[in-house]
Amino acid sequence: MRFDVVTIFPAMFGPVFEHGVVGRGIDRGIIELHTHDLREHTHDRHRQVDDVPFGGGPGMVIKPEPVFEAVESIRPHNAGPVVLLEPWGERLDQRLATELAAEPGLIIVCGRYEGIDDRVRTALATREISIGDYVLSGGEIPAMVLIDAVARLVPGVVGDPASLAHDSFSDEPAGWPQFTRPAEYRGLAVPDVLLSGDHARIERWRRRQAVERSSMHTKELKES
Ligand code: SAM
């Protein structure tokens, strides 16, 4: 799967994706990550990507021309949807990440300042995605969150596929409490059942814990 990211800060991505599961996926050629500097698609001496908003108001707005040109230069190499990251977009969750992992690629456009000229949304983007109901200063961190969530679902990226089946929000009850050695630390003991060697009992305990956790979570959501 191929990820192309349009951003004014391409250097932010290297250090994050050199590491961990996604970094290994890139090294093994299962996924590709390409960043594109929006300023490379400007034609003026100052390489200006933003301008004042029509109608007045604070801040600056990302101009449409460099975004259209950047995406058009990527299109021959990436047939996936054009994702615009915006706080008011569709909320990213595990279901949406799973849906996007089936795409051949994603072209991700990161906003900055007051946002992006709306013609990018209406005439270029095919999806608008938010990582949550809060406002960050740019789309780069949301893009990293999106890439990480989607890339780990691409077959072969996570070494042991059983890890994915045991993730929270998978179809099976999952997300139970995990423990490792030592069996007791500062008077805090690991539940006896996990040391019992009785795999059927362990399985039942884990399922019960996972269901309890998810119903606790649902109850908290209802009460909020
Ligand atoms: N004035 C805009 C608003 O209230 O919707 C906020 C613009 S924000 C400072 C700049 C950029 O950060 C946005 O264009 C978007 O690309 C990105 N961004 C900020 N919060 C985000 C979120 N929760 N999800 C996805 N992208 C976000």
Short mmCIF file of N, CA and C in Angstrom, two decimals, residues 88-213:
data_model
loop_
_atom_site.label_atom_id
_atom_site.label_comp_id
_atom_site.label_asym_id
_atom_site.label_seq_id
_atom_site.Cartn_x
_atom_site.Cartn_y
_atom_site.Cartn_z
N TRP A 88 -13.42 18.74 11.38
CA TRP A 88 -14.85 18.47 11.23
C TRP A 88 -15.13 17.28 10.33
N GLY A 89 -14.09 16.53 9.92
CA GLY A 89 -14.30 15.39 9.02
C GLY A 89 -14.91 14.19 9.74
N GLU A 90 -15.04 13.09 8.98
CA GLU A 90 -15.54 11.84 9.56
C GLU A 90 -14.53 11.35 10.60
N ARG A 91 -15.02 10.92 11.74
CA ARG A 91 -14.12 10.55 12.83
C ARG A 91 -13.38 9.24 12.52
N LEU A 92 -12.05 9.27 12.63
CA LEU A 92 -11.26 8.05 12.43
C LEU A 92 -11.53 7.06 13.56
N ASP A 93 -11.91 5.84 13.20
CA ASP A 93 -12.02 4.76 14.19
C ASP A 93 -11.51 3.48 13.53
N GLN A 94 -11.53 2.38 14.27
CA GLN A 94 -10.94 1.14 13.75
C GLN A 94 -11.68 0.64 12.51
N ARG A 95 -13.01 0.87 12.47
CA ARG A 95 -13.80 0.44 11.31
C ARG A 95 -13.32 1.20 10.06
N LEU A 96 -13.13 2.52 10.20
CA LEU A 96 -12.70 3.33 9.06
C LEU A 96 -11.26 2.96 8.66
N ALA A 97 -10.39 2.72 9.65
CA ALA A 97 -9.01 2.32 9.34
C ALA A 97 -9.01 1.01 8.55
N THR A 98 -9.88 0.07 8.94
CA THR A 98 -9.95 -1.23 8.25
C THR A 98 -10.43 -1.02 6.81
N GLU A 99 -11.42 -0.16 6.64
CA GLU A 99 -11.93 0.13 5.29
C GLU A 99 -10.82 0.74 4.42
N LEU A 100 -10.05 1.67 4.99
CA LEU A 100 -9.00 2.34 4.21
C LEU A 100 -7.83 1.41 3.90
N ALA A 101 -7.60 0.42 4.77
CA ALA A 101 -6.48 -0.51 4.55
C ALA A 101 -6.70 -1.38 3.31
N ALA A 102 -7.95 -1.43 2.82
CA ALA A 102 -8.25 -2.23 1.62
C ALA A 102 -7.99 -1.41 0.34
N GLU A 103 -7.67 -0.14 0.49
CA GLU A 103 -7.39 0.72 -0.69
C GLU A 103 -5.97 0.44 -1.21
N PRO A 104 -5.74 0.74 -2.50
CA PRO A 104 -4.36 0.55 -3.01
C PRO A 104 -3.40 1.58 -2.43
N GLY A 105 -3.94 2.70 -1.96
CA GLY A 105 -3.10 3.75 -1.39
C GLY A 105 -3.97 4.86 -0.85
N LEU A 106 -3.32 5.83 -0.22
CA LEU A 106 -4.02 7.03 0.24
C LEU A 106 -3.16 8.24 -0.15
N ILE A 107 -3.83 9.28 -0.64
CA ILE A 107 -3.16 10.57 -0.86
C ILE A 107 -3.69 11.48 0.24
N ILE A 108 -2.80 11.92 1.12
CA ILE A 108 -3.25 12.62 2.33
C ILE A 108 -2.80 14.09 2.27
N VAL A 109 -3.75 14.99 2.43
CA VAL A 109 -3.45 16.43 2.35
C VAL A 109 -3.53 17.01 3.77
N CYS A 110 -2.40 17.61 4.22
CA CYS A 110 -2.34 18.19 5.56
C CYS A 110 -2.61 19.68 5.49
N GLY A 111 -3.56 20.14 6.29
CA GLY A 111 -3.82 21.58 6.37
C GLY A 111 -2.90 22.25 7.38
N ARG A 112 -2.87 23.56 7.36
CA ARG A 112 -2.17 24.40 8.35
C ARG A 112 -2.94 25.71 8.44
N TYR A 113 -2.50 26.60 9.30
CA TYR A 113 -3.10 27.94 9.45
C TYR A 113 -4.61 27.83 9.74
N GLU A 114 -5.44 28.63 9.01
CA GLU A 114 -6.89 28.59 9.23
C GLU A 114 -7.55 27.45 8.46
N GLY A 115 -6.76 26.71 7.70
CA GLY A 115 -7.31 25.61 6.92
C GLY A 115 -6.96 25.78 5.44
N ILE A 116 -7.65 25.02 4.60
CA ILE A 116 -7.34 24.96 3.17
C ILE A 116 -8.50 25.56 2.38
N ASP A 117 -8.20 26.24 1.30
CA ASP A 117 -9.24 26.77 0.41
C ASP A 117 -10.28 25.67 0.14
N ASP A 118 -11.56 26.02 0.31
CA ASP A 118 -12.62 25.00 0.29
C ASP A 118 -12.77 24.31 -1.07
N ARG A 119 -12.21 24.89 -2.12
CA ARG A 119 -12.31 24.22 -3.43
C ARG A 119 -11.52 22.90 -3.45
N VAL A 120 -10.55 22.78 -2.54
CA VAL A 120 -9.84 21.49 -2.42
C VAL A 120 -10.82 20.43 -1.90
N ARG A 121 -11.65 20.81 -0.94
CA ARG A 121 -12.64 19.87 -0.39
C ARG A 121 -13.68 19.49 -1.44
N THR A 122 -14.18 20.53 -2.16
CA THR A 122 -15.33 20.25 -3.05
C THR A 122 -14.91 19.61 -4.37
N ALA A 123 -13.69 19.88 -4.85
CA ALA A 123 -13.35 19.42 -6.19
C ALA A 123 -12.16 18.47 -6.26
N LEU A 124 -11.50 18.21 -5.13
CA LEU A 124 -10.31 17.37 -5.19
C LEU A 124 -10.37 16.21 -4.18
N ALA A 125 -10.75 16.54 -2.95
CA ALA A 125 -10.76 15.51 -1.90
C ALA A 125 -11.91 14.55 -2.11
N THR A 126 -11.67 13.27 -1.77
CA THR A 126 -12.76 12.30 -1.85
C THR A 126 -13.20 11.86 -0.45
N ARG A 127 -12.37 12.18 0.57
CA ARG A 127 -12.78 11.87 1.94
C ARG A 127 -12.27 12.98 2.83
N GLU A 128 -13.03 13.27 3.89
CA GLU A 128 -12.58 14.25 4.89
C GLU A 128 -12.55 13.52 6.22
N ILE A 129 -11.38 13.52 6.86
CA ILE A 129 -11.22 12.70 8.07
C ILE A 129 -10.67 13.55 9.22
N SER A 130 -11.22 13.30 10.40
CA SER A 130 -10.76 13.96 11.62
C SER A 130 -10.22 12.89 12.55
N ILE A 131 -9.22 13.24 13.37
CA ILE A 131 -8.78 12.24 14.35
C ILE A 131 -9.42 12.49 15.72
N GLY A 132 -10.29 13.47 15.82
CA GLY A 132 -10.98 13.69 17.09
C GLY A 132 -11.48 15.11 17.20
N ASP A 133 -12.34 15.33 18.18
CA ASP A 133 -12.97 16.64 18.33
C ASP A 133 -12.10 17.60 19.12
N TYR A 134 -10.98 17.97 18.54
CA TYR A 134 -10.09 18.98 19.11
C TYR A 134 -9.32 19.54 17.93
N VAL A 135 -8.72 20.72 18.13
CA VAL A 135 -8.03 21.36 17.00
C VAL A 135 -6.53 21.35 17.23
N LEU A 136 -5.81 20.74 16.29
CA LEU A 136 -4.35 20.74 16.32
C LEU A 136 -3.86 21.83 15.38
N SER A 137 -2.56 22.15 15.45
CA SER A 137 -2.09 23.27 14.65
C SER A 137 -1.80 22.88 13.20
N GLY A 138 -1.86 21.60 12.89
CA GLY A 138 -1.62 21.20 11.51
C GLY A 138 -2.06 19.77 11.27
N GLY A 139 -2.11 19.37 10.00
CA GLY A 139 -2.58 18.03 9.66
C GLY A 139 -1.50 16.96 9.72
N GLU A 140 -0.26 17.33 10.08
CA GLU A 140 0.82 16.34 10.02
C GLU A 140 0.66 15.25 11.09
N ILE A 141 0.37 15.65 12.32
CA ILE A 141 0.19 14.63 13.37
C ILE A 141 -1.04 13.78 13.07
N PRO A 142 -2.19 14.37 12.69
CA PRO A 142 -3.31 13.52 12.25
C PRO A 142 -2.92 12.57 11.11
N ALA A 143 -2.10 13.03 10.15
CA ALA A 143 -1.69 12.15 9.05
C ALA A 143 -0.89 10.97 9.59
N MET A 144 -0.02 11.24 10.57
CA MET A 144 0.78 10.15 11.15
C MET A 144 -0.11 9.15 11.87
N VAL A 145 -1.11 9.67 12.59
CA VAL A 145 -2.05 8.78 13.30
C VAL A 145 -2.79 7.91 12.28
N LEU A 146 -3.26 8.55 11.21
CA LEU A 146 -4.01 7.81 10.18
C LEU A 146 -3.12 6.73 9.53
N ILE A 147 -1.90 7.12 9.16
CA ILE A 147 -1.00 6.16 8.49
C ILE A 147 -0.70 4.99 9.42
N ASP A 148 -0.41 5.29 10.68
CA ASP A 148 -0.08 4.20 11.61
C ASP A 148 -1.26 3.24 11.77
N ALA A 149 -2.47 3.83 11.98
CA ALA A 149 -3.66 2.99 12.21
C ALA A 149 -3.96 2.11 10.99
N VAL A 150 -3.77 2.67 9.78
CA VAL A 150 -4.10 1.93 8.56
C VAL A 150 -2.97 0.95 8.22
N ALA A 151 -1.72 1.41 8.31
CA ALA A 151 -0.59 0.58 7.85
C ALA A 151 -0.50 -0.72 8.63
N ARG A 152 -0.78 -0.68 9.95
CA ARG A 152 -0.63 -1.92 10.72
C ARG A 152 -1.68 -2.97 10.37
N LEU A 153 -2.73 -2.55 9.60
CA LEU A 153 -3.75 -3.50 9.16
C LEU A 153 -3.44 -4.08 7.78
N VAL A 154 -2.41 -3.55 7.12
CA VAL A 154 -2.04 -4.08 5.81
C VAL A 154 -1.35 -5.44 6.04
N PRO A 155 -1.83 -6.49 5.36
CA PRO A 155 -1.28 -7.84 5.63
C PRO A 155 0.25 -7.86 5.54
N GLY A 156 0.87 -8.44 6.56
CA GLY A 156 2.33 -8.59 6.57
C GLY A 156 3.05 -7.52 7.37
N VAL A 157 2.38 -6.41 7.67
CA VAL A 157 3.07 -5.33 8.40
C VAL A 157 3.28 -5.73 9.86
N VAL A 158 2.23 -6.20 10.50
CA VAL A 158 2.39 -6.74 11.86
C VAL A 158 2.78 -8.20 11.71
N GLY A 159 3.94 -8.57 12.27
CA GLY A 159 4.51 -9.90 12.05
C GLY A 159 3.54 -11.03 12.36
N ASP A 160 2.90 -10.98 13.54
CA ASP A 160 2.00 -12.07 13.95
C ASP A 160 0.56 -11.58 13.80
N PRO A 161 -0.19 -12.06 12.78
CA PRO A 161 -1.55 -11.57 12.56
C PRO A 161 -2.46 -11.77 13.77
N ALA A 162 -2.09 -12.72 14.67
CA ALA A 162 -2.91 -12.94 15.88
C ALA A 162 -2.94 -11.66 16.73
N SER A 163 -1.87 -10.83 16.65
CA SER A 163 -1.84 -9.59 17.42
C SER A 163 -2.99 -8.69 17.02
N LEU A 164 -3.31 -8.67 15.72
CA LEU A 164 -4.40 -7.80 15.24
C LEU A 164 -5.73 -8.30 15.75
N ALA A 165 -5.91 -9.64 15.73
CA ALA A 165 -7.18 -10.21 16.19
C ALA A 165 -7.38 -9.91 17.66
N HIS A 166 -6.27 -9.71 18.40
CA HIS A 166 -6.37 -9.45 19.84
C HIS A 166 -6.35 -7.96 20.16
N ASP A 167 -6.36 -7.11 19.14
CA ASP A 167 -6.40 -5.67 19.39
C ASP A 167 -7.77 -5.25 19.90
N SER A 168 -7.82 -4.15 20.63
CA SER A 168 -9.10 -3.55 20.98
C SER A 168 -9.83 -3.20 19.69
N PHE A 169 -11.15 -3.21 19.72
CA PHE A 169 -12.05 -2.85 18.60
C PHE A 169 -12.05 -3.89 17.48
N SER A 170 -11.36 -5.05 17.66
CA SER A 170 -11.46 -6.09 16.64
C SER A 170 -12.79 -6.82 16.87
N ASP A 171 -13.13 -7.79 15.98
CA ASP A 171 -14.43 -8.45 16.08
C ASP A 171 -14.56 -9.26 17.36
N GLU A 172 -13.45 -9.86 17.78
CA GLU A 172 -13.44 -10.67 18.99
C GLU A 172 -13.34 -9.75 20.20
N PRO A 173 -13.88 -10.19 21.38
CA PRO A 173 -13.61 -9.41 22.57
C PRO A 173 -12.09 -9.35 22.78
N ALA A 174 -11.54 -8.19 22.95
CA ALA A 174 -10.09 -8.04 23.05
C ALA A 174 -9.78 -6.82 23.91
N GLY A 175 -8.50 -6.61 24.15
CA GLY A 175 -8.12 -5.46 24.96
C GLY A 175 -8.19 -5.79 26.44
N TRP A 176 -7.89 -7.07 26.78
CA TRP A 176 -7.88 -7.45 28.19
C TRP A 176 -6.61 -6.95 28.86
N PRO A 177 -6.56 -6.94 30.22
CA PRO A 177 -5.35 -6.47 30.90
C PRO A 177 -4.18 -7.40 30.61
N GLN A 178 -3.03 -6.82 30.35
CA GLN A 178 -1.82 -7.60 30.05
C GLN A 178 -0.83 -7.47 31.20
N PHE A 179 -0.10 -8.52 31.47
CA PHE A 179 0.94 -8.51 32.52
C PHE A 179 2.17 -9.23 32.00
N THR A 180 3.33 -8.85 32.52
CA THR A 180 4.55 -9.60 32.22
C THR A 180 5.35 -9.77 33.52
N ARG A 181 6.52 -10.40 33.45
CA ARG A 181 7.32 -10.62 34.65
C ARG A 181 7.77 -9.28 35.25
N PRO A 182 7.93 -9.13 36.55
CA PRO A 182 7.79 -10.15 37.60
C PRO A 182 6.33 -10.40 37.99
N ALA A 183 6.08 -11.57 38.58
CA ALA A 183 4.71 -11.94 38.96
C ALA A 183 4.21 -11.09 40.12
N GLU A 184 5.15 -10.51 40.88
CA GLU A 184 4.73 -9.56 41.91
C GLU A 184 5.68 -8.37 41.90
N TYR A 185 5.13 -7.19 41.92
CA TYR A 185 5.95 -5.98 41.90
C TYR A 185 5.36 -4.98 42.87
N ARG A 186 6.16 -4.56 43.84
CA ARG A 186 5.73 -3.61 44.88
C ARG A 186 4.40 -4.04 45.52
N GLY A 187 4.30 -5.32 45.76
CA GLY A 187 3.10 -5.85 46.41
C GLY A 187 1.92 -6.03 45.46
N LEU A 188 2.11 -5.72 44.19
CA LEU A 188 1.01 -5.85 43.21
C LEU A 188 1.19 -7.18 42.48
N ALA A 189 0.24 -8.09 42.69
CA ALA A 189 0.39 -9.44 42.13
C ALA A 189 -0.37 -9.57 40.82
N VAL A 190 0.21 -10.37 39.93
CA VAL A 190 -0.48 -10.72 38.68
C VAL A 190 -1.63 -11.67 39.04
N PRO A 191 -2.82 -11.55 38.41
CA PRO A 191 -3.93 -12.46 38.73
C PRO A 191 -3.49 -13.93 38.64
N ASP A 192 -3.86 -14.72 39.67
CA ASP A 192 -3.45 -16.13 39.76
C ASP A 192 -3.76 -16.90 38.48
N VAL A 193 -4.93 -16.61 37.89
CA VAL A 193 -5.37 -17.39 36.73
C VAL A 193 -4.32 -17.39 35.62
N LEU A 194 -3.59 -16.27 35.48
CA LEU A 194 -2.62 -16.17 34.37
C LEU A 194 -1.38 -17.03 34.62
N LEU A 195 -1.19 -17.43 35.89
CA LEU A 195 -0.03 -18.26 36.22
C LEU A 195 -0.43 -19.73 36.31
N SER A 196 -1.73 -20.01 36.08
CA SER A 196 -2.26 -21.36 36.32
C SER A 196 -1.86 -22.37 35.24
N GLY A 197 -1.54 -21.89 34.05
CA GLY A 197 -1.23 -22.82 32.96
C GLY A 197 -2.48 -23.43 32.36
N ASP A 198 -3.66 -23.09 32.88
CA ASP A 198 -4.93 -23.64 32.40
C ASP A 198 -5.45 -22.72 31.28
N HIS A 199 -5.16 -23.10 30.03
CA HIS A 199 -5.42 -22.17 28.91
C HIS A 199 -6.89 -21.88 28.70
N ALA A 200 -7.74 -22.87 28.95
CA ALA A 200 -9.19 -22.64 28.79
C ALA A 200 -9.66 -21.61 29.82
N ARG A 201 -9.17 -21.75 31.06
CA ARG A 201 -9.56 -20.80 32.11
C ARG A 201 -9.03 -19.41 31.78
N ILE A 202 -7.78 -19.34 31.29
CA ILE A 202 -7.17 -18.04 30.94
C ILE A 202 -8.01 -17.36 29.85
N GLU A 203 -8.39 -18.15 28.84
CA GLU A 203 -9.18 -17.62 27.73
C GLU A 203 -10.51 -17.04 28.25
N ARG A 204 -11.17 -17.83 29.13
CA ARG A 204 -12.47 -17.36 29.68
C ARG A 204 -12.27 -16.08 30.47
N TRP A 205 -11.20 -16.01 31.29
CA TRP A 205 -10.93 -14.82 32.11
C TRP A 205 -10.68 -13.60 31.20
N ARG A 206 -9.89 -13.82 30.17
CA ARG A 206 -9.56 -12.70 29.26
C ARG A 206 -10.81 -12.17 28.58
N ARG A 207 -11.65 -13.09 28.09
CA ARG A 207 -12.88 -12.65 27.41
C ARG A 207 -13.76 -11.84 28.36
N ARG A 208 -13.89 -12.36 29.60
CA ARG A 208 -14.73 -11.66 30.58
C ARG A 208 -14.19 -10.25 30.84
N GLN A 209 -12.87 -10.16 31.00
CA GLN A 209 -12.25 -8.86 31.26
C GLN A 209 -12.46 -7.90 30.09
N ALA A 210 -12.32 -8.45 28.88
CA ALA A 210 -12.47 -7.60 27.68
C ALA A 210 -13.90 -7.08 27.57
N VAL A 211 -14.87 -7.97 27.83
CA VAL A 211 -16.27 -7.56 27.75
C VAL A 211 -16.55 -6.51 28.82
N GLU A 212 -16.02 -6.76 30.05
CA GLU A 212 -16.23 -5.78 31.13
C GLU A 212 -15.65 -4.43 30.76
N ARG A 213 -14.43 -4.46 30.19
CA ARG A 213 -13.80 -3.19 29.80
C ARG A 213 -14.64 -2.46 28.78
#
